[in-house]
Structures are given as structure tokens and as C-alpha cells.
Amino acid sequence: MRAALAPGIRLLRALPRDSRYRGLTLVLTFLCYTSYHLSRKPISIVKSQLHPNCSALGPNPHNDSNSSTWCSWAPFDGDNYKELFGALDNAFLVAYAIGMFISGIFGERLPLRYYLSGGMVLSGLFTALFGLGYFWDIHVLWYFIVVQVCNGLVQTTGWPAVVACVGNWFGKGKRGLIMGIWNSHTSVGNILGSLIAGAWVSSAWGLSFIVPGIIITTVGIICFFFLVEYPEDVDCSPPLHHMASDDDPGGVTTNEKDPEAVTSSEGPLSLSGQSSVDSSNSPKEPAEEPEAISFLGALRIPGVVEFSLCLLFAKLVSYTFLYWLPLYIVNVAHFGAKEAGDLSTLFDVGGILGGIFAGLISDYTGGRATTCCVMLVVAAPMLFLYNHVGQNGIGTSIAMLIICGALVNGPYALITTAVSADLGTHESLEGNAKALSTVTAIIDGTGSVGVYSGKYQVLGVPDPSQV
């Protein structure tokens, strides 16, 4: 007797063909960028272990003259350890900021699947190489600097590629909410990265990098085998922002219909508007591939420069928390390295909620810029409040971290996802979607410049508790 069809398979068969592939694209790109952020997080967790408070561990078992830093990892055992940590961060961020502007241009002209999966494998390699410095007993600063530079460059392959893939599959109608939920991959990656790195930070910190490196490499291989870049590649209907309508001559519409419903009643969508019968009776000519937009052409799209500058400041604050929050908690609240890493994940929990809230509100009101402005204005006093009262108790700290994470990462998520996709399919492009990767890279690259500026100023702070 043959068993009934598995419930999961029955559910998949009940879904329209377009919905199945859209869901697959969302899941794969979500996993891809989760693993990117998962591999970036360990450095912030391991910092407190590279230069810990050795006196708390008891007497020096080596009995040498350097008694105050006997448990530190050279070359981070000197009094300038904060500057060296800043140098590691800046090595990554400078390479990331410079590489991002170039990455979008390559992403527009290369197959996204090859570009994304290749970048993930290389990211896994360089992440693991940093951790191998522990097992190879490397104490040369330049080794860690070079690895960070290389990792920063290859990590730029991720964001333009995943946003372009999602933008190719989803139109403008519910983009804010969908991408707000989808963009939780950033916070999920940070949380998982903190937990994974924290599991080995006190015993063998090299594994805090090697395990995330293996994870991102594995996801990159899965991406190579299953990612579909364009709906047309699997005979699905493209989102309606690719074509003009009577109501919106610019080619962008907010009233998205189910492409399968259109296919079944009117024939497959095409730029000429012909039905399937007409198409079958005439020879099929290959559609002319639109040319990828230039860097200067992307800058001329209305809103690109404005939102890029807005992200510059939002990402500055977000990444300051990403890199320094665990160390701040260790120095101010006097938690251990693992406890501080776990507590820092609450900022990312707030980021998940903020991204969904920002996307939902911007879809409902139609005001992406207004949503970003209001949340950032409210975020400023909340950050000052956290600095003064955030460590008064565990309950206060939890509440303030979630609120600050929501207000800072909400606009950050909205700009880097829905706004970037909107601008990459702007009506001035007349349906050409070959600007998604370049526009996304310009916006995120400008934000990375802000991150570097913030890190440079942090280097002048004498104590991490003042960051």
C-alpha cells in the first residue's frame, strides 16, 4: 500500500508556481546574508578575550615580568590594544567601503549566482584564516590586518547581489513589509554569530571564526546549486515594475497582481502585451538585454544621493554597536565575555522588530523618507538615555537595548532594502532593472564610509566605556 503524499509536498503543489520560486528566492537570500553577518560578528566577541583582565584569573602561571597581561594574545597585550582593535575594524571597513562601490558594477555585469556563491566561499576562507591564527600561534599584527582587508573586499559581493535577486522577483506593492521581514537576516546573523563565537571564546577563540567560516562556505555552495536570479529563467512572470501601465507611465506600479492569475487569463506577460496565442503563432525573437546602468547614471536617479547620506549616519551608529557593544558592556556592567556577547544580541532583536515596523509603516503611508526621518530623530535621545541609565539594572538594560536597536536599525533596514530596490527600479529607468545592484552598492557603500568615520573617532576615546 502506497503512503499518502507528504504534507509538505502537498502544500508546495497547492502554491502557484511563481509563489514557490519567490519563496525559494527569499529563503536562499535570507540564509546567504545571515551567514555573511554571522561571519562578521566574531571579532567583536573575541576582542575581550584577546586582552582580558588577567588579574581576575589568578596568579601568573608563567612567572614572567609581564604579569598584568600574561593571559593576553600578543600583539594585543600592550597598552595600545584599543588602537590595534580599531585598526582591525578599520582594515575591514575601509576595504568594505571601497570594494562596495566597485562590487555593484561587477554584480550588474556578472551572473549573480556565480558572483554571490564565489564571494561566500572566499568569505568563509578568510574568516577561517583569522581563527587559524590561534592554532598556528601567529602573533604578527599584519597577518590579522591582511586577512581583514581581504575579507572586507570579498564580503562586498553579498549585499548588492541579494538585494538585486529579491528586487528581480518582487514588485513595489508590499516591498517594504516583505523586505522588512526579510532584512531580519542581518540581526539573525548577528545573534547567531554572537552565540556561536561565544561558545568558544573562552576556551579556543580560533573556533569562533572557523565555525562561522565553514557555515558561510556551506551556504554559498547551496546557493550555487539552487538560486534562481530572474523569474524568466524558470518561465515565471516578472514583477510589474518591469513594464509600464496606463495608470503609471513611468513603469512602476504599486498595485501588484498575482502574475499567475494574469498568465492564466491573458497569457504570459510580455513587453509587447501579446497573448500566448499570438506569441505561439509568431517566431520567438530573443529579447534584447538592457544595458547595465553606469555609476554616474545611478547617481542621477532621484533620491540615491539623499538616501545614501542618510544611511551614512544610520549605519555609523549601527556598526558602532555591532563592533563595540560587547566590550562596552564588559567594561561598564562588568559582565564576562560570554554574558556580554549574549546581552548584546538584544540590540539585534530590536533591529528585527524595527525593520518590520519601518517596512509596514512605509507601505501603509507611502512615505519611506518620512518613516526614516521620524525614527532617527527619536533614536538620538534614546541613545543618550541608554548611556546614562542603561546599566542601572538588567531590566533597564534589556529594554533600552531593544528600543535603541529598533530605532537605529529600522531606518537602516528600510534604506538598504525597500528603498534601494525602489530606486533601482525607478520610473526614470523606464523598466530597466539593470540598476538594482549598482544603486544598492552606492547606498550601502556610502553608509560604510560613515562606519569608517565613526570608527576613526572611536580610536581617540581613552576607555571603551566612553564609546
Short mmCIF file of C-alpha atoms in Angstrom, two decimals:
data_model
loop_
_atom_site.label_atom_id
_atom_site.label_comp_id
_atom_site.label_asym_id
_atom_site.label_seq_id
_atom_site.Cartn_x
_atom_site.Cartn_y
_atom_site.Cartn_z
CA MET A 1 0.00 0.00 0.00
CA ARG A 2 1.44 3.34 -1.07
CA ALA A 3 1.58 6.10 1.56
CA ALA A 4 -0.18 9.40 1.02
CA LEU A 5 1.84 12.27 -0.40
CA ALA A 6 3.87 14.06 2.26
CA PRO A 7 2.04 17.09 3.75
CA GLY A 8 4.89 19.43 2.86
CA ILE A 9 4.84 18.34 -0.77
CA ARG A 10 1.05 18.73 -0.91
CA LEU A 11 1.46 22.27 0.41
CA LEU A 12 4.07 23.08 -2.23
CA ARG A 13 1.87 21.69 -5.01
CA ALA A 14 -1.04 23.83 -3.81
CA LEU A 15 1.01 27.01 -4.17
CA PRO A 16 1.22 28.80 -7.53
CA ARG A 17 4.41 28.20 -9.46
CA ASP A 18 5.53 31.82 -9.08
CA SER A 19 4.96 31.72 -5.32
CA ARG A 20 7.11 28.62 -4.94
CA TYR A 21 10.08 30.20 -6.68
CA ARG A 22 9.59 33.50 -4.91
CA GLY A 23 9.62 31.68 -1.58
CA LEU A 24 12.75 29.79 -2.58
CA THR A 25 14.49 33.05 -3.52
CA LEU A 26 13.53 34.68 -0.23
CA VAL A 27 14.75 31.72 1.84
CA LEU A 28 18.04 31.33 -0.02
CA THR A 29 18.94 35.02 0.01
CA PHE A 30 17.92 35.20 3.69
CA LEU A 31 20.28 32.35 4.53
CA CYS A 32 23.02 33.89 2.40
CA TYR A 33 23.10 37.24 4.14
CA THR A 34 22.50 35.69 7.56
CA SER A 35 25.76 33.80 7.06
CA TYR A 36 27.54 36.98 5.90
CA HIS A 37 26.69 38.77 9.15
CA LEU A 38 27.28 35.62 11.17
CA SER A 39 30.88 35.63 9.92
CA ARG A 40 31.38 39.35 10.74
CA LYS A 41 30.28 39.18 14.36
CA PRO A 42 33.03 37.05 16.00
CA ILE A 43 35.62 39.85 16.03
CA SER A 44 33.52 41.90 18.45
CA ILE A 45 33.09 38.90 20.77
CA VAL A 46 36.74 37.84 20.70
CA LYS A 47 38.17 41.31 21.43
CA SER A 48 37.57 40.97 25.15
CA GLN A 49 39.45 37.66 25.12
CA LEU A 50 42.46 38.97 23.21
CA HIS A 51 43.08 41.49 26.01
CA PRO A 52 41.22 40.30 29.13
CA ASN A 53 41.62 41.27 32.77
CA CYS A 54 44.34 38.79 33.71
CA SER A 55 44.22 39.59 37.43
CA ALA A 56 40.73 38.07 37.60
CA LEU A 57 42.19 34.72 36.51
CA GLY A 58 44.54 34.41 39.49
CA PRO A 59 48.36 34.40 39.71
CA ASN A 60 50.53 34.25 36.63
CA PRO A 61 51.43 30.59 36.00
CA HIS A 62 54.39 31.60 33.81
CA ASN A 63 56.05 33.79 36.46
CA ASP A 64 57.42 36.29 33.97
CA SER A 65 57.78 40.04 34.32
CA ASN A 66 54.73 40.88 32.21
CA SER A 67 52.37 39.88 35.00
CA SER A 68 49.47 42.21 34.16
CA THR A 69 48.93 40.91 30.61
CA TRP A 70 50.18 37.35 30.81
CA CYS A 71 46.85 35.96 29.53
CA SER A 72 46.52 38.41 26.59
CA TRP A 73 47.18 37.42 22.99
CA ALA A 74 50.17 39.25 21.51
CA PRO A 75 50.32 41.71 19.80
CA PHE A 76 47.19 42.89 21.66
CA ASP A 77 48.86 42.68 25.08
CA GLY A 78 50.22 46.25 25.06
CA ASP A 79 48.74 49.46 26.35
CA ASN A 80 47.74 50.40 22.79
CA TYR A 81 45.42 47.42 22.44
CA LYS A 82 42.36 49.61 21.79
CA GLU A 83 44.11 51.26 18.85
CA LEU A 84 45.06 47.83 17.49
CA PHE A 85 41.46 46.64 17.78
CA GLY A 86 40.39 49.79 15.96
CA ALA A 87 42.97 49.06 13.26
CA LEU A 88 41.46 45.61 12.73
CA ASP A 89 37.99 47.08 12.38
CA ASN A 90 39.14 49.84 10.07
CA ALA A 91 41.06 47.39 7.88
CA PHE A 92 37.79 45.58 7.25
CA LEU A 93 35.62 48.69 6.94
CA VAL A 94 37.90 50.64 4.59
CA ALA A 95 38.20 47.64 2.30
CA TYR A 96 34.45 47.09 2.51
CA ALA A 97 33.61 50.73 1.76
CA ILE A 98 35.95 50.93 -1.23
CA GLY A 99 35.02 47.48 -2.53
CA MET A 100 31.29 48.13 -2.27
CA PHE A 101 31.32 50.88 -4.90
CA ILE A 102 33.13 48.52 -7.27
CA SER A 103 31.11 45.44 -6.32
CA GLY A 104 27.82 46.84 -7.59
CA ILE A 105 29.30 47.42 -11.04
CA PHE A 106 30.56 43.82 -11.23
CA GLY A 107 27.32 42.47 -9.81
CA GLU A 108 25.35 44.15 -12.61
CA ARG A 109 27.50 42.55 -15.29
CA LEU A 110 28.24 39.06 -13.93
CA PRO A 111 25.84 36.18 -13.21
CA LEU A 112 24.56 36.88 -9.69
CA ARG A 113 24.60 33.21 -8.71
CA TYR A 114 28.29 32.81 -9.54
CA TYR A 115 29.17 36.16 -8.02
CA LEU A 116 27.32 35.52 -4.76
CA SER A 117 28.36 31.92 -4.19
CA GLY A 118 32.00 32.66 -5.08
CA GLY A 119 32.08 35.60 -2.68
CA MET A 120 30.63 33.46 0.11
CA VAL A 121 33.23 30.73 -0.32
CA LEU A 122 36.04 33.30 -0.23
CA SER A 123 34.46 35.00 2.81
CA GLY A 124 34.45 31.66 4.59
CA LEU A 125 38.11 31.15 3.72
CA PHE A 126 39.30 34.50 5.09
CA THR A 127 37.08 34.26 8.18
CA ALA A 128 38.60 30.87 8.97
CA LEU A 129 42.13 32.18 8.32
CA PHE A 130 41.69 34.74 11.12
CA GLY A 131 40.78 31.95 13.53
CA LEU A 132 43.63 29.74 12.32
CA GLY A 133 45.97 32.39 13.70
CA TYR A 134 45.11 30.95 17.12
CA PHE A 135 46.04 27.37 16.21
CA TRP A 136 49.09 28.44 14.19
CA ASP A 137 50.19 30.63 17.15
CA ILE A 138 50.52 33.76 15.00
CA HIS A 139 51.30 36.99 16.87
CA VAL A 140 52.05 39.31 13.93
CA LEU A 141 49.61 42.20 13.57
CA TRP A 142 49.98 42.40 9.81
CA TYR A 143 48.66 38.85 9.38
CA PHE A 144 45.35 39.79 11.00
CA ILE A 145 45.25 43.12 9.15
CA VAL A 146 45.74 41.49 5.72
CA VAL A 147 43.10 38.86 6.46
CA GLN A 148 40.64 41.59 7.50
CA VAL A 149 41.32 43.60 4.32
CA CYS A 150 40.77 40.56 2.09
CA ASN A 151 37.63 39.61 4.00
CA GLY A 152 36.27 43.14 3.71
CA LEU A 153 36.72 43.08 -0.07
CA VAL A 154 35.05 39.71 -0.69
CA GLN A 155 32.18 40.46 1.71
CA THR A 156 31.05 43.25 -0.63
CA THR A 157 29.76 40.59 -3.02
CA GLY A 158 26.83 39.87 -0.72
CA TRP A 159 24.52 42.83 -0.31
CA PRO A 160 24.19 44.11 -3.91
CA ALA A 161 23.64 40.55 -5.13
CA VAL A 162 20.93 39.51 -2.65
CA VAL A 163 19.00 42.80 -2.99
CA ALA A 164 19.15 42.53 -6.79
CA CYS A 165 17.84 38.95 -6.64
CA VAL A 166 14.92 39.87 -4.38
CA GLY A 167 14.22 43.01 -6.41
CA ASN A 168 14.04 40.90 -9.57
CA TRP A 169 11.27 38.77 -8.04
CA PHE A 170 9.17 41.28 -6.08
CA GLY A 171 7.38 44.41 -7.24
CA LYS A 172 6.78 47.58 -5.27
CA GLY A 173 3.36 46.92 -3.71
CA LYS A 174 4.31 45.12 -0.47
CA ARG A 175 8.05 45.51 -0.82
CA GLY A 176 8.51 47.42 2.44
CA LEU A 177 6.86 44.76 4.63
CA ILE A 178 8.35 41.80 2.74
CA MET A 179 11.85 43.23 2.79
CA GLY A 180 11.41 44.43 6.37
CA ILE A 181 10.80 40.85 7.45
CA TRP A 182 13.44 39.50 5.06
CA ASN A 183 16.02 42.01 6.29
CA SER A 184 15.92 40.42 9.74
CA HIS A 185 18.71 38.25 8.34
CA THR A 186 21.12 40.99 9.48
CA SER A 187 20.05 40.75 13.10
CA VAL A 188 19.60 36.97 12.98
CA GLY A 189 23.14 36.67 11.64
CA ASN A 190 24.48 38.94 14.38
CA ILE A 191 22.65 36.95 17.06
CA LEU A 192 23.82 33.57 15.75
CA GLY A 193 27.33 34.94 15.26
CA SER A 194 27.40 36.13 18.88
CA LEU A 195 26.14 32.82 20.22
CA ILE A 196 28.47 30.70 18.08
CA ALA A 197 31.51 32.85 18.80
CA GLY A 198 30.62 32.99 22.49
CA ALA A 199 30.58 29.19 22.71
CA TRP A 200 34.36 29.02 22.12
CA VAL A 201 35.59 32.49 23.07
CA SER A 202 36.92 31.45 26.47
CA SER A 203 38.30 28.04 25.50
CA ALA A 204 39.67 28.25 21.93
CA TRP A 205 38.78 31.59 20.30
CA GLY A 206 40.04 30.41 16.93
CA LEU A 207 36.94 28.24 16.59
CA SER A 208 34.84 31.39 16.99
CA PHE A 209 35.99 32.25 13.45
CA ILE A 210 36.50 28.83 11.89
CA VAL A 211 32.96 27.56 12.55
CA PRO A 212 31.26 30.66 11.01
CA GLY A 213 33.68 30.34 8.09
CA ILE A 214 32.54 26.78 7.48
CA ILE A 215 28.88 27.82 7.74
CA ILE A 216 29.10 30.63 5.16
CA THR A 217 31.04 28.39 2.77
CA THR A 218 28.36 25.68 3.05
CA VAL A 219 25.53 28.15 2.41
CA GLY A 220 27.46 29.52 -0.58
CA ILE A 221 27.61 26.04 -2.12
CA ILE A 222 23.86 25.58 -1.54
CA CYS A 223 23.27 28.97 -3.20
CA PHE A 224 25.25 27.86 -6.25
CA PHE A 225 23.02 24.83 -6.76
CA PHE A 226 19.59 26.36 -6.09
CA LEU A 227 19.46 30.16 -6.57
CA VAL A 228 17.32 31.46 -9.45
CA GLU A 229 18.28 35.01 -10.46
CA TYR A 230 15.38 36.03 -12.72
CA PRO A 231 11.74 34.86 -12.97
CA GLU A 232 12.15 34.49 -16.71
CA ASP A 233 14.83 31.82 -16.17
CA VAL A 234 12.19 29.38 -14.90
CA ASP A 235 9.29 30.63 -17.05
CA CYS A 236 7.73 32.69 -14.26
CA SER A 237 6.20 36.13 -14.70
CA PRO A 238 8.36 39.14 -13.79
CA PRO A 239 7.06 41.67 -11.27
CA LEU A 240 5.07 44.52 -12.75
CA HIS A 241 7.71 47.17 -12.10
CA HIS A 242 9.45 45.94 -15.26
CA MET A 243 6.70 47.24 -17.52
CA ALA A 244 4.55 50.31 -17.98
CA SER A 245 0.84 50.55 -17.24
CA ASP A 246 -1.86 53.02 -18.18
CA ASP A 247 -2.01 54.40 -14.64
CA ASP A 248 1.74 54.77 -14.27
CA PRO A 249 3.53 55.69 -17.49
CA GLY A 250 6.88 55.52 -15.76
CA GLY A 251 6.62 51.76 -15.47
CA VAL A 252 6.30 51.43 -11.69
CA THR A 253 3.01 50.37 -10.18
CA THR A 254 2.05 49.78 -6.57
CA ASN A 255 -1.00 47.65 -7.40
CA GLU A 256 0.64 44.30 -7.93
CA LYS A 257 -1.45 41.46 -9.29
CA ASP A 258 -0.75 37.78 -9.00
CA PRO A 259 1.35 37.04 -12.08
CA GLU A 260 -0.09 33.53 -12.36
CA ALA A 261 -3.62 34.89 -12.47
CA VAL A 262 -2.60 37.17 -15.31
CA THR A 263 -0.89 34.29 -17.06
CA SER A 264 -3.91 32.03 -16.90
CA SER A 265 -6.42 34.60 -18.17
CA GLU A 266 -4.46 36.73 -20.55
CA GLY A 267 -1.45 34.68 -21.48
CA PRO A 268 2.10 35.18 -20.25
CA LEU A 269 3.12 38.74 -19.61
CA SER A 270 5.38 40.26 -22.19
CA LEU A 271 6.64 43.68 -23.02
CA SER A 272 4.57 43.80 -26.17
CA GLY A 273 1.35 42.84 -24.37
CA GLN A 274 0.66 39.94 -26.80
CA SER A 275 -1.31 36.93 -25.65
CA SER A 276 0.12 33.42 -25.59
CA VAL A 277 -1.78 32.56 -28.77
CA ASP A 278 -0.22 35.43 -30.66
CA SER A 279 3.18 34.52 -29.34
CA SER A 280 2.89 30.91 -30.42
CA ASN A 281 1.91 31.88 -33.99
CA SER A 282 4.86 34.18 -34.48
CA PRO A 283 8.56 33.34 -34.40
CA LYS A 284 10.07 33.93 -30.96
CA GLU A 285 12.72 36.58 -31.08
CA PRO A 286 15.20 36.85 -28.21
CA ALA A 287 14.52 39.87 -26.05
CA GLU A 288 17.18 42.50 -26.20
CA GLU A 289 19.16 42.55 -22.95
CA PRO A 290 19.09 46.05 -21.42
CA GLU A 291 22.46 47.61 -20.73
CA ALA A 292 23.61 47.93 -17.16
CA ILE A 293 23.47 51.47 -15.84
CA SER A 294 26.71 53.37 -15.27
CA PHE A 295 27.89 54.61 -11.88
CA LEU A 296 27.15 58.24 -12.75
CA GLY A 297 23.81 57.25 -14.24
CA ALA A 298 22.85 55.59 -10.95
CA LEU A 299 23.83 58.74 -9.04
CA ARG A 300 21.45 60.78 -11.19
CA ILE A 301 18.43 58.71 -10.12
CA PRO A 302 16.32 60.96 -7.85
CA GLY A 303 16.81 60.03 -4.20
CA VAL A 304 20.01 57.99 -4.49
CA VAL A 305 22.30 60.70 -3.09
CA GLU A 306 19.84 61.76 -0.37
CA PHE A 307 19.23 58.26 0.97
CA SER A 308 22.95 57.43 0.70
CA LEU A 309 23.78 60.34 3.02
CA CYS A 310 21.01 59.30 5.40
CA LEU A 311 22.40 55.77 5.58
CA LEU A 312 25.87 57.18 6.23
CA PHE A 313 24.78 58.30 9.71
CA ALA A 314 22.40 55.42 10.47
CA LYS A 315 24.99 52.78 9.63
CA LEU A 316 27.66 54.65 11.61
CA VAL A 317 25.63 54.15 14.80
CA SER A 318 24.54 50.60 13.96
CA TYR A 319 28.05 49.32 13.32
CA THR A 320 29.47 51.11 16.35
CA PHE A 321 27.11 48.96 18.40
CA LEU A 322 27.99 45.90 16.30
CA TYR A 323 31.73 46.18 16.97
CA TRP A 324 31.89 47.80 20.41
CA LEU A 325 28.75 46.92 22.36
CA PRO A 326 30.06 43.67 23.93
CA LEU A 327 33.27 45.41 25.03
CA TYR A 328 31.25 48.35 26.35
CA ILE A 329 29.09 46.02 28.44
CA VAL A 330 32.18 44.22 29.80
CA ASN A 331 33.77 47.49 30.93
CA VAL A 332 30.65 49.26 32.23
CA ALA A 333 28.41 46.46 33.54
CA HIS A 334 31.36 44.16 34.39
CA PHE A 335 29.89 41.05 32.77
CA GLY A 336 32.03 38.23 31.43
CA ALA A 337 32.84 37.97 27.72
CA LYS A 338 30.16 35.35 27.03
CA GLU A 339 27.45 37.13 29.06
CA ALA A 340 28.24 40.45 27.37
CA GLY A 341 28.02 38.80 23.95
CA ASP A 342 24.65 37.27 24.79
CA LEU A 343 23.28 40.56 26.15
CA SER A 344 24.45 42.46 23.04
CA THR A 345 22.15 40.32 20.89
CA LEU A 346 19.18 42.26 22.30
CA PHE A 347 20.18 45.23 20.15
CA ASP A 348 19.71 42.97 17.14
CA VAL A 349 16.39 41.67 18.45
CA GLY A 350 15.23 45.28 18.48
CA GLY A 351 16.61 45.61 14.95
CA ILE A 352 14.36 42.80 13.73
CA LEU A 353 11.28 44.46 15.23
CA GLY A 354 12.32 47.90 13.94
CA GLY A 355 12.88 46.67 10.39
CA ILE A 356 9.44 45.03 10.22
CA PHE A 357 7.76 48.07 11.79
CA ALA A 358 9.51 50.51 9.41
CA GLY A 359 8.56 48.43 6.36
CA LEU A 360 4.94 48.09 7.43
CA ILE A 361 4.51 51.80 8.19
CA SER A 362 6.24 52.90 4.97
CA ASP A 363 4.00 50.61 2.90
CA TYR A 364 0.87 51.88 4.63
CA THR A 365 1.77 55.58 4.43
CA GLY A 366 3.77 55.50 1.21
CA GLY A 367 6.42 57.65 2.89
CA ARG A 368 9.75 55.85 3.10
CA ALA A 369 11.68 59.08 3.78
CA THR A 370 9.27 60.27 6.49
CA THR A 371 9.45 56.92 8.28
CA CYS A 372 13.25 57.02 8.32
CA CYS A 373 13.33 60.64 9.49
CA VAL A 374 10.95 60.14 12.43
CA MET A 375 12.68 57.01 13.70
CA LEU A 376 16.17 58.53 13.50
CA VAL A 377 15.06 61.71 15.28
CA VAL A 378 13.62 59.66 18.15
CA ALA A 379 16.72 57.43 18.21
CA ALA A 380 19.08 60.28 19.12
CA PRO A 381 17.75 61.00 22.66
CA MET A 382 17.27 57.28 23.28
CA LEU A 383 20.99 56.62 22.69
CA PHE A 384 21.91 59.32 25.20
CA LEU A 385 19.41 57.84 27.65
CA TYR A 386 20.93 54.36 27.29
CA ASN A 387 24.39 55.76 28.03
CA HIS A 388 23.15 57.28 31.31
CA VAL A 389 20.63 54.76 32.65
CA GLY A 390 21.09 51.65 30.51
CA GLN A 391 23.38 49.93 33.01
CA ASN A 392 21.35 50.70 36.14
CA GLY A 393 19.81 47.23 36.12
CA ILE A 394 19.41 44.19 33.93
CA GLY A 395 15.76 45.03 33.16
CA THR A 396 16.56 48.60 32.14
CA SER A 397 19.47 47.44 30.01
CA ILE A 398 17.32 44.90 28.16
CA ALA A 399 14.55 47.42 27.46
CA MET A 400 16.92 50.16 26.30
CA LEU A 401 18.90 47.85 24.01
CA ILE A 402 15.72 46.63 22.28
CA ILE A 403 14.36 50.18 21.86
CA CYS A 404 17.66 51.57 20.57
CA GLY A 405 18.08 48.63 18.22
CA ALA A 406 14.61 49.15 16.76
CA LEU A 407 15.03 52.90 16.23
CA VAL A 408 18.52 52.67 14.72
CA ASN A 409 18.23 49.51 12.63
CA GLY A 410 14.66 50.17 11.44
CA PRO A 411 15.66 53.04 9.09
CA TYR A 412 18.91 51.25 8.27
CA ALA A 413 16.96 48.17 7.17
CA LEU A 414 14.40 50.19 5.20
CA ILE A 415 17.00 52.18 3.26
CA THR A 416 19.20 49.21 2.38
CA THR A 417 16.29 47.04 1.22
CA ALA A 418 12.97 48.54 0.07
CA VAL A 419 14.36 52.00 -0.70
CA SER A 420 17.32 50.57 -2.64
CA ALA A 421 15.01 48.28 -4.62
CA ASP A 422 12.58 51.16 -5.31
CA LEU A 423 15.38 53.38 -6.60
CA GLY A 424 16.91 50.53 -8.59
CA THR A 425 13.61 50.18 -10.48
CA HIS A 426 12.78 53.89 -10.54
CA GLU A 427 10.36 55.14 -13.19
CA SER A 428 13.15 57.19 -14.79
CA LEU A 429 14.80 53.88 -15.81
CA GLU A 430 11.76 53.00 -17.96
CA GLY A 431 11.55 49.40 -16.78
CA ASN A 432 15.29 48.65 -16.89
CA ALA A 433 16.10 46.61 -13.76
CA LYS A 434 19.83 46.52 -14.53
CA ALA A 435 20.44 49.24 -11.95
CA LEU A 436 19.50 47.33 -8.81
CA SER A 437 22.97 46.11 -7.91
CA THR A 438 24.72 49.42 -8.68
CA VAL A 439 22.21 51.55 -6.75
CA THR A 440 22.33 49.19 -3.78
CA ALA A 441 26.13 49.27 -3.79
CA ILE A 442 26.26 53.09 -3.91
CA ILE A 443 23.85 53.44 -0.98
CA ASP A 444 25.48 50.76 1.16
CA GLY A 445 28.98 51.87 0.21
CA THR A 446 28.24 55.42 1.35
CA GLY A 447 26.93 54.00 4.60
CA SER A 448 30.18 52.10 5.02
CA VAL A 449 32.12 55.36 4.68
CA GLY A 450 30.13 56.60 7.66
CA VAL A 451 31.02 53.45 9.57
CA TYR A 452 34.71 54.09 8.95
CA SER A 453 34.40 57.72 10.07
CA GLY A 454 32.74 56.63 13.29
CA LYS A 455 35.38 54.01 13.98
CA TYR A 456 38.16 56.54 13.40
CA GLN A 457 36.71 58.85 16.03
CA VAL A 458 36.28 55.97 18.48
CA LEU A 459 40.04 55.38 18.37
CA GLY A 460 40.57 58.62 20.26
CA VAL A 461 38.42 57.53 23.20
CA PRO A 462 40.67 56.55 26.14
CA ASP A 463 38.29 53.99 27.62
CA PRO A 464 35.72 51.71 25.92
CA SER A 465 33.10 52.69 28.50
CA GLN A 466 33.06 56.14 26.94
CA VAL A 467 32.30 54.86 23.44
#
